[in-house]
Short mmCIF file of N, CA and C in Angstrom, two decimals:
data_model
loop_
_atom_site.label_atom_id
_atom_site.label_comp_id
_atom_site.label_asym_id
_atom_site.label_seq_id
_atom_site.Cartn_x
_atom_site.Cartn_y
_atom_site.Cartn_z
N UNK E 1 94.58 -72.54 -10.09
CA UNK E 1 93.78 -71.31 -9.68
C UNK E 1 94.97 -70.44 -8.86
N UNK E 2 94.95 -69.19 -9.18
CA UNK E 2 95.78 -68.23 -8.55
C UNK E 2 95.34 -68.28 -7.05
N UNK E 3 96.42 -68.19 -6.17
CA UNK E 3 96.06 -67.83 -4.62
C UNK E 3 95.58 -66.50 -4.54
N UNK E 4 94.52 -66.30 -3.84
CA UNK E 4 93.88 -65.04 -3.62
C UNK E 4 94.32 -64.45 -2.30
N UNK E 5 94.88 -63.41 -2.19
CA UNK E 5 95.57 -62.85 -0.86
C UNK E 5 94.44 -62.61 0.19
N UNK E 6 93.32 -61.90 -0.34
CA UNK E 6 92.24 -61.58 0.52
C UNK E 6 91.05 -61.95 -0.23
N UNK E 7 90.20 -62.84 0.16
CA UNK E 7 88.95 -63.33 -0.33
C UNK E 7 87.82 -62.59 0.37
N UNK E 8 86.84 -61.94 -0.31
CA UNK E 8 85.76 -61.33 0.10
C UNK E 8 84.61 -62.29 0.26
N UNK E 9 83.62 -62.13 1.03
CA UNK E 9 82.35 -62.90 1.13
C UNK E 9 81.61 -62.88 -0.30
N UNK E 10 81.76 -61.79 -0.95
CA UNK E 10 81.17 -61.48 -2.23
C UNK E 10 81.87 -62.47 -3.33
N UNK E 11 83.17 -62.46 -3.39
CA UNK E 11 83.98 -63.28 -4.29
C UNK E 11 83.58 -64.79 -3.94
N UNK E 12 83.51 -65.18 -2.72
CA UNK E 12 83.25 -66.62 -2.38
C UNK E 12 81.90 -66.91 -2.82
N UNK E 13 80.80 -65.87 -2.57
CA UNK E 13 79.44 -66.29 -3.18
C UNK E 13 79.48 -66.33 -4.60
N UNK E 14 80.11 -65.62 -5.46
CA UNK E 14 80.22 -65.69 -6.83
C UNK E 14 80.80 -66.99 -7.21
N UNK E 15 81.96 -67.26 -6.59
CA UNK E 15 82.45 -68.79 -6.94
C UNK E 15 81.43 -69.90 -6.45
N UNK E 16 80.74 -69.84 -5.63
CA UNK E 16 79.70 -70.72 -5.26
C UNK E 16 78.77 -70.91 -6.25
N UNK E 17 78.21 -69.56 -6.54
CA UNK E 17 77.04 -69.73 -7.66
C UNK E 17 77.52 -70.13 -8.94
N UNK E 18 78.78 -69.83 -9.23
CA UNK E 18 79.34 -70.32 -10.62
C UNK E 18 79.58 -71.76 -10.64
N UNK E 19 79.96 -72.46 -9.51
CA UNK E 19 80.07 -73.79 -9.21
C UNK E 19 78.65 -74.50 -9.54
N UNK E 20 77.76 -74.06 -8.87
CA UNK E 20 76.43 -74.63 -9.00
C UNK E 20 75.77 -74.40 -10.57
N UNK E 21 76.04 -73.26 -11.18
CA UNK E 21 75.63 -72.99 -12.44
C UNK E 21 76.36 -73.93 -13.52
N UNK E 22 77.51 -74.34 -13.19
CA UNK E 22 78.44 -75.18 -14.05
C UNK E 22 78.24 -76.76 -13.56
N UNK E 23 77.86 -76.83 -12.45
CA UNK E 23 77.85 -78.14 -11.82
C UNK E 23 79.16 -78.62 -11.69
N UNK E 24 80.17 -77.85 -11.34
CA UNK E 24 81.58 -78.18 -11.25
C UNK E 24 82.23 -77.46 -10.01
N UNK E 25 82.36 -78.15 -8.96
CA UNK E 25 83.01 -77.40 -7.71
C UNK E 25 84.42 -77.20 -7.69
N UNK E 26 85.17 -77.52 -8.61
CA UNK E 26 86.75 -77.48 -8.56
C UNK E 26 87.31 -76.18 -8.13
N UNK E 27 86.85 -74.98 -8.91
CA UNK E 27 87.33 -73.76 -8.45
C UNK E 27 86.87 -73.46 -6.91
N UNK E 28 85.62 -73.75 -6.64
CA UNK E 28 85.21 -73.36 -5.30
C UNK E 28 86.04 -74.14 -4.24
N UNK E 29 86.35 -75.45 -4.48
CA UNK E 29 87.18 -76.19 -3.53
C UNK E 29 88.52 -75.57 -3.19
N UNK E 30 89.07 -74.97 -4.45
CA UNK E 30 90.37 -74.34 -4.28
C UNK E 30 90.45 -73.19 -3.33
N UNK E 31 89.20 -72.62 -3.13
CA UNK E 31 89.10 -71.35 -2.26
C UNK E 31 88.76 -71.91 -0.64
N UNK E 32 88.57 -73.20 -0.36
CA UNK E 32 88.16 -73.66 0.84
C UNK E 32 89.28 -73.77 1.83
N UNK E 33 89.13 -73.49 3.06
CA UNK E 33 90.15 -73.78 4.13
C UNK E 33 90.19 -75.28 4.42
N UNK E 34 91.34 -75.80 4.73
CA UNK E 34 91.51 -77.17 5.04
C UNK E 34 90.47 -77.67 6.11
N UNK E 35 90.14 -76.68 6.99
CA UNK E 35 89.21 -77.05 8.17
C UNK E 35 87.90 -76.29 7.80
N UNK E 36 87.54 -76.29 6.56
CA UNK E 36 86.06 -75.78 6.30
C UNK E 36 84.93 -76.46 6.88
N UNK E 37 83.95 -76.00 7.33
CA UNK E 37 82.79 -76.62 7.73
C UNK E 37 81.55 -76.32 6.88
N UNK E 38 80.86 -77.32 6.71
CA UNK E 38 79.64 -77.40 5.76
C UNK E 38 78.45 -77.87 6.61
N UNK E 39 77.44 -77.08 6.75
CA UNK E 39 76.33 -77.44 7.54
C UNK E 39 75.07 -77.29 6.68
N UNK E 40 74.20 -78.31 6.58
CA UNK E 40 73.04 -78.22 5.85
C UNK E 40 71.94 -79.08 6.59
N UNK E 41 70.61 -78.55 6.23
CA UNK E 41 69.66 -79.29 6.79
C UNK E 41 69.35 -80.55 6.10
N UNK E 42 70.03 -80.83 4.96
CA UNK E 42 70.04 -81.88 4.11
C UNK E 42 71.17 -82.91 4.47
N UNK E 43 72.06 -82.58 5.24
CA UNK E 43 73.09 -83.53 5.65
C UNK E 43 73.20 -83.73 7.21
N UNK E 44 73.03 -85.17 7.47
CA UNK E 44 72.92 -85.29 8.97
C UNK E 44 73.77 -84.81 9.94
N UNK E 45 75.20 -84.96 9.54
CA UNK E 45 76.27 -84.34 10.31
C UNK E 45 76.94 -83.28 9.56
N UNK E 46 77.46 -82.25 10.39
CA UNK E 46 78.13 -81.30 9.87
C UNK E 46 79.50 -81.86 9.33
N UNK E 47 79.86 -81.40 8.08
CA UNK E 47 81.20 -81.86 7.56
C UNK E 47 82.24 -80.85 8.00
N UNK E 48 83.48 -81.34 8.33
CA UNK E 48 84.42 -80.43 8.98
C UNK E 48 85.73 -80.38 8.27
N UNK E 49 86.00 -81.02 7.15
CA UNK E 49 87.25 -80.96 6.58
C UNK E 49 86.93 -80.72 4.96
N UNK E 50 87.85 -80.08 4.40
CA UNK E 50 88.00 -79.73 2.93
C UNK E 50 87.75 -81.07 2.16
N UNK E 51 88.40 -82.18 2.57
CA UNK E 51 88.20 -83.47 1.75
C UNK E 51 86.87 -83.77 1.80
N UNK E 52 86.14 -83.76 3.04
CA UNK E 52 84.79 -84.26 3.22
C UNK E 52 83.71 -83.38 2.35
N UNK E 53 83.98 -82.05 2.45
CA UNK E 53 83.07 -81.14 1.79
C UNK E 53 83.42 -81.22 0.27
N UNK E 54 84.46 -81.32 -0.05
CA UNK E 54 84.78 -81.63 -1.65
C UNK E 54 84.18 -82.77 -2.14
N UNK E 55 84.34 -83.99 -1.44
CA UNK E 55 83.70 -85.16 -1.96
C UNK E 55 82.26 -85.19 -1.91
N UNK E 56 81.67 -84.41 -1.01
CA UNK E 56 80.15 -84.18 -0.86
C UNK E 56 79.65 -83.37 -1.99
N UNK E 57 80.38 -82.28 -2.32
CA UNK E 57 79.84 -81.33 -3.30
C UNK E 57 80.13 -82.07 -4.77
N UNK E 58 81.25 -82.64 -4.98
CA UNK E 58 81.47 -83.25 -6.27
C UNK E 58 80.48 -84.24 -6.54
N UNK E 59 80.08 -85.21 -5.65
CA UNK E 59 79.06 -86.15 -5.80
C UNK E 59 77.68 -85.43 -5.92
N UNK E 60 77.34 -84.57 -5.19
CA UNK E 60 75.98 -83.88 -5.34
C UNK E 60 75.78 -83.29 -6.55
N UNK E 61 76.92 -82.57 -7.22
CA UNK E 61 76.81 -81.88 -8.32
C UNK E 61 76.80 -82.89 -9.60
N UNK E 62 77.50 -84.18 -9.36
CA UNK E 62 77.64 -85.06 -10.40
C UNK E 62 76.27 -85.63 -10.49
N UNK E 63 75.52 -85.94 -9.39
CA UNK E 63 74.11 -86.57 -9.48
C UNK E 63 73.27 -85.58 -10.00
N UNK E 64 73.34 -84.51 -9.71
CA UNK E 64 72.48 -83.23 -10.30
C UNK E 64 72.59 -83.22 -11.82
N UNK E 65 73.93 -83.26 -12.38
CA UNK E 65 74.15 -83.21 -13.75
C UNK E 65 73.56 -84.29 -14.48
N UNK E 66 73.59 -85.48 -13.83
CA UNK E 66 72.82 -86.69 -14.41
C UNK E 66 71.37 -86.51 -14.51
N UNK E 67 70.80 -85.85 -13.41
CA UNK E 67 69.48 -85.69 -13.45
C UNK E 67 69.06 -84.64 -14.52
N UNK E 68 69.82 -83.47 -14.56
CA UNK E 68 69.58 -82.49 -15.50
C UNK E 68 69.77 -82.98 -17.02
N UNK E 69 70.55 -83.86 -17.22
CA UNK E 69 70.78 -84.59 -18.63
C UNK E 69 69.65 -85.28 -19.01
N UNK E 70 68.89 -85.97 -17.90
CA UNK E 70 67.79 -86.82 -18.26
C UNK E 70 66.37 -86.27 -18.11
N UNK E 71 66.36 -85.23 -17.17
CA UNK E 71 65.10 -84.63 -16.75
C UNK E 71 65.48 -83.07 -16.80
N UNK E 72 65.34 -82.33 -17.97
CA UNK E 72 65.59 -80.87 -17.99
C UNK E 72 64.86 -80.15 -17.06
N UNK E 73 63.98 -80.44 -16.56
CA UNK E 73 63.03 -79.58 -15.65
C UNK E 73 63.75 -79.62 -14.20
N UNK E 74 64.78 -80.30 -13.94
CA UNK E 74 65.29 -80.13 -12.60
C UNK E 74 66.54 -79.37 -12.72
N UNK E 75 66.72 -78.48 -13.88
CA UNK E 75 67.87 -77.49 -14.04
C UNK E 75 68.00 -76.81 -12.76
N UNK E 76 69.39 -76.49 -12.23
CA UNK E 76 69.68 -75.64 -11.16
C UNK E 76 69.91 -74.41 -11.61
N UNK E 77 69.59 -73.33 -10.88
CA UNK E 77 69.99 -71.92 -11.05
C UNK E 77 70.39 -71.46 -9.84
N UNK E 78 71.53 -70.76 -9.82
CA UNK E 78 72.30 -70.18 -8.60
C UNK E 78 72.49 -68.78 -8.91
N UNK E 79 71.93 -67.85 -8.13
CA UNK E 79 72.13 -66.52 -8.20
C UNK E 79 72.56 -65.85 -6.83
N UNK E 80 73.27 -64.69 -6.97
CA UNK E 80 73.55 -63.97 -5.77
C UNK E 80 72.41 -63.26 -5.07
N UNK E 81 72.46 -63.36 -3.73
CA UNK E 81 71.48 -62.73 -3.11
C UNK E 81 72.07 -61.96 -2.03
N UNK E 82 71.45 -61.28 -1.19
CA UNK E 82 71.86 -60.49 -0.20
C UNK E 82 70.69 -60.36 0.98
N UNK E 83 71.40 -60.77 2.22
CA UNK E 83 70.45 -60.94 3.35
C UNK E 83 70.93 -60.15 4.48
N UNK E 84 69.98 -59.49 5.14
CA UNK E 84 70.46 -58.69 6.30
C UNK E 84 70.23 -59.59 7.43
N UNK E 85 71.42 -59.92 8.18
CA UNK E 85 71.37 -60.95 9.30
C UNK E 85 72.13 -60.16 10.26
N UNK E 86 71.47 -60.24 11.61
CA UNK E 86 72.24 -59.59 12.82
C UNK E 86 72.51 -58.12 12.60
N UNK E 87 71.70 -57.56 11.83
CA UNK E 87 71.76 -56.07 11.35
C UNK E 87 73.01 -55.77 10.49
N UNK E 88 73.50 -56.69 9.97
CA UNK E 88 74.59 -56.60 8.92
C UNK E 88 74.17 -57.28 7.64
N UNK E 89 74.37 -56.55 6.48
CA UNK E 89 73.91 -57.36 5.32
C UNK E 89 75.11 -58.30 4.98
N UNK E 90 74.78 -59.47 4.31
CA UNK E 90 75.67 -60.44 3.95
C UNK E 90 75.38 -60.96 2.63
N UNK E 91 76.40 -61.37 1.91
CA UNK E 91 76.09 -61.95 0.41
C UNK E 91 75.79 -63.41 0.78
N UNK E 92 74.76 -63.88 -0.13
CA UNK E 92 74.56 -65.26 -0.08
C UNK E 92 74.13 -65.73 -1.49
N UNK E 93 73.92 -67.15 -1.54
CA UNK E 93 73.64 -67.63 -2.80
C UNK E 93 72.15 -68.25 -2.69
N UNK E 94 71.41 -67.90 -3.64
CA UNK E 94 69.99 -68.49 -3.83
C UNK E 94 69.90 -69.60 -4.91
N UNK E 95 69.61 -70.62 -4.42
CA UNK E 95 69.54 -71.84 -5.30
C UNK E 95 68.01 -72.13 -5.71
N UNK E 96 67.73 -72.26 -6.88
CA UNK E 96 66.51 -72.63 -7.46
C UNK E 96 66.51 -73.78 -8.39
N UNK E 97 65.42 -74.60 -8.47
CA UNK E 97 65.54 -75.83 -9.36
C UNK E 97 64.19 -75.89 -10.12
N UNK E 98 64.43 -76.16 -11.42
CA UNK E 98 63.26 -76.07 -12.25
C UNK E 98 62.99 -74.94 -12.80
N UNK E 99 62.75 -73.80 -12.06
CA UNK E 99 62.30 -72.55 -12.48
C UNK E 99 63.02 -71.69 -11.29
N UNK E 100 63.05 -70.29 -11.98
CA UNK E 100 63.82 -69.38 -11.00
C UNK E 100 62.92 -69.14 -9.85
N UNK E 101 61.62 -69.33 -9.69
CA UNK E 101 60.75 -69.03 -8.72
C UNK E 101 60.83 -70.23 -7.63
N UNK E 102 61.31 -71.38 -8.10
CA UNK E 102 61.18 -72.57 -7.09
C UNK E 102 62.41 -72.55 -6.38
N UNK E 103 62.59 -71.54 -5.23
CA UNK E 103 63.81 -71.55 -4.52
C UNK E 103 63.84 -72.73 -3.39
N UNK E 104 65.03 -73.55 -3.62
CA UNK E 104 65.33 -74.69 -2.76
C UNK E 104 66.12 -74.41 -1.71
N UNK E 105 66.98 -73.50 -1.72
CA UNK E 105 68.05 -73.31 -0.82
C UNK E 105 68.64 -71.97 -0.78
N UNK E 106 69.11 -71.35 0.32
CA UNK E 106 69.84 -70.40 0.59
C UNK E 106 71.15 -70.65 1.11
N UNK E 107 72.22 -70.20 0.64
CA UNK E 107 73.63 -70.68 1.09
C UNK E 107 74.40 -69.35 1.52
N UNK E 108 74.83 -69.45 2.86
CA UNK E 108 75.59 -68.39 3.48
C UNK E 108 77.15 -68.80 3.53
N UNK E 109 78.01 -68.01 3.45
CA UNK E 109 79.51 -68.30 3.51
C UNK E 109 80.05 -67.47 4.54
N UNK E 110 81.08 -67.94 5.23
CA UNK E 110 81.88 -67.11 6.02
C UNK E 110 83.31 -67.35 5.49
N UNK E 111 84.02 -66.21 5.42
CA UNK E 111 85.31 -66.21 4.85
C UNK E 111 86.44 -65.59 5.94
N UNK E 112 87.47 -66.28 6.07
CA UNK E 112 88.66 -65.65 6.90
C UNK E 112 89.69 -65.60 5.97
N UNK E 113 90.33 -64.30 5.93
CA UNK E 113 91.61 -64.13 5.11
C UNK E 113 91.39 -64.59 3.72
N UNK E 114 92.11 -65.48 3.06
CA UNK E 114 92.01 -65.97 1.86
C UNK E 114 91.18 -67.24 1.54
N UNK E 115 90.52 -67.70 2.50
CA UNK E 115 89.73 -68.92 2.40
C UNK E 115 88.40 -69.04 3.04
N UNK E 116 87.55 -69.88 2.45
CA UNK E 116 86.24 -70.01 2.75
C UNK E 116 86.23 -70.99 4.02
N UNK E 117 85.72 -70.54 5.23
CA UNK E 117 85.73 -71.19 6.41
C UNK E 117 84.58 -71.98 6.74
N UNK E 118 83.46 -71.49 6.24
CA UNK E 118 82.09 -72.10 6.62
C UNK E 118 81.13 -71.89 5.38
N UNK E 119 80.33 -72.87 5.17
CA UNK E 119 79.24 -72.96 4.19
C UNK E 119 78.07 -73.51 4.89
N UNK E 120 76.92 -72.67 5.03
CA UNK E 120 75.64 -73.03 5.61
C UNK E 120 74.55 -73.01 4.64
N UNK E 121 73.91 -74.13 4.51
CA UNK E 121 72.77 -74.24 3.58
C UNK E 121 71.46 -74.33 4.29
N UNK E 122 70.56 -73.53 3.96
CA UNK E 122 69.31 -73.39 4.77
C UNK E 122 68.31 -73.70 3.71
N UNK E 123 67.29 -74.35 3.99
CA UNK E 123 66.02 -74.47 3.17
C UNK E 123 64.93 -73.53 3.65
N UNK E 124 64.44 -72.68 2.77
CA UNK E 124 63.67 -71.67 3.04
C UNK E 124 62.29 -72.21 3.48
N UNK E 125 61.62 -71.49 4.43
CA UNK E 125 60.28 -72.08 4.76
C UNK E 125 59.29 -70.86 4.37
N UNK E 126 58.63 -71.23 3.32
CA UNK E 126 57.53 -70.26 2.77
C UNK E 126 56.14 -70.34 3.35
#
């Protein structure tokens, strides 16, 4: 992948959505900082290195791909969203599973310079 001189939050969100739609995080991993942090309500401890986040995402997407192959009703949909947080709008990725209406996660990203510095996955409470 070509090194991006300045990565926007929107570009990072597109890369994350594409990774989940393809179930392949390789291009997303290329955009991560070495000290990227990954925080999720589904992961007990925050991951704090590119290696740890990459391994987690690779395994998570690999297992999801196996599920989708055997149970098509668990298909994952990732779409861009926009959320107003702290009176500022920010790009995010909305993850649904099975159907577009079944939202299972909202992912926010923080970008510094040319790298993704933080990924926060939140489970919506409806």
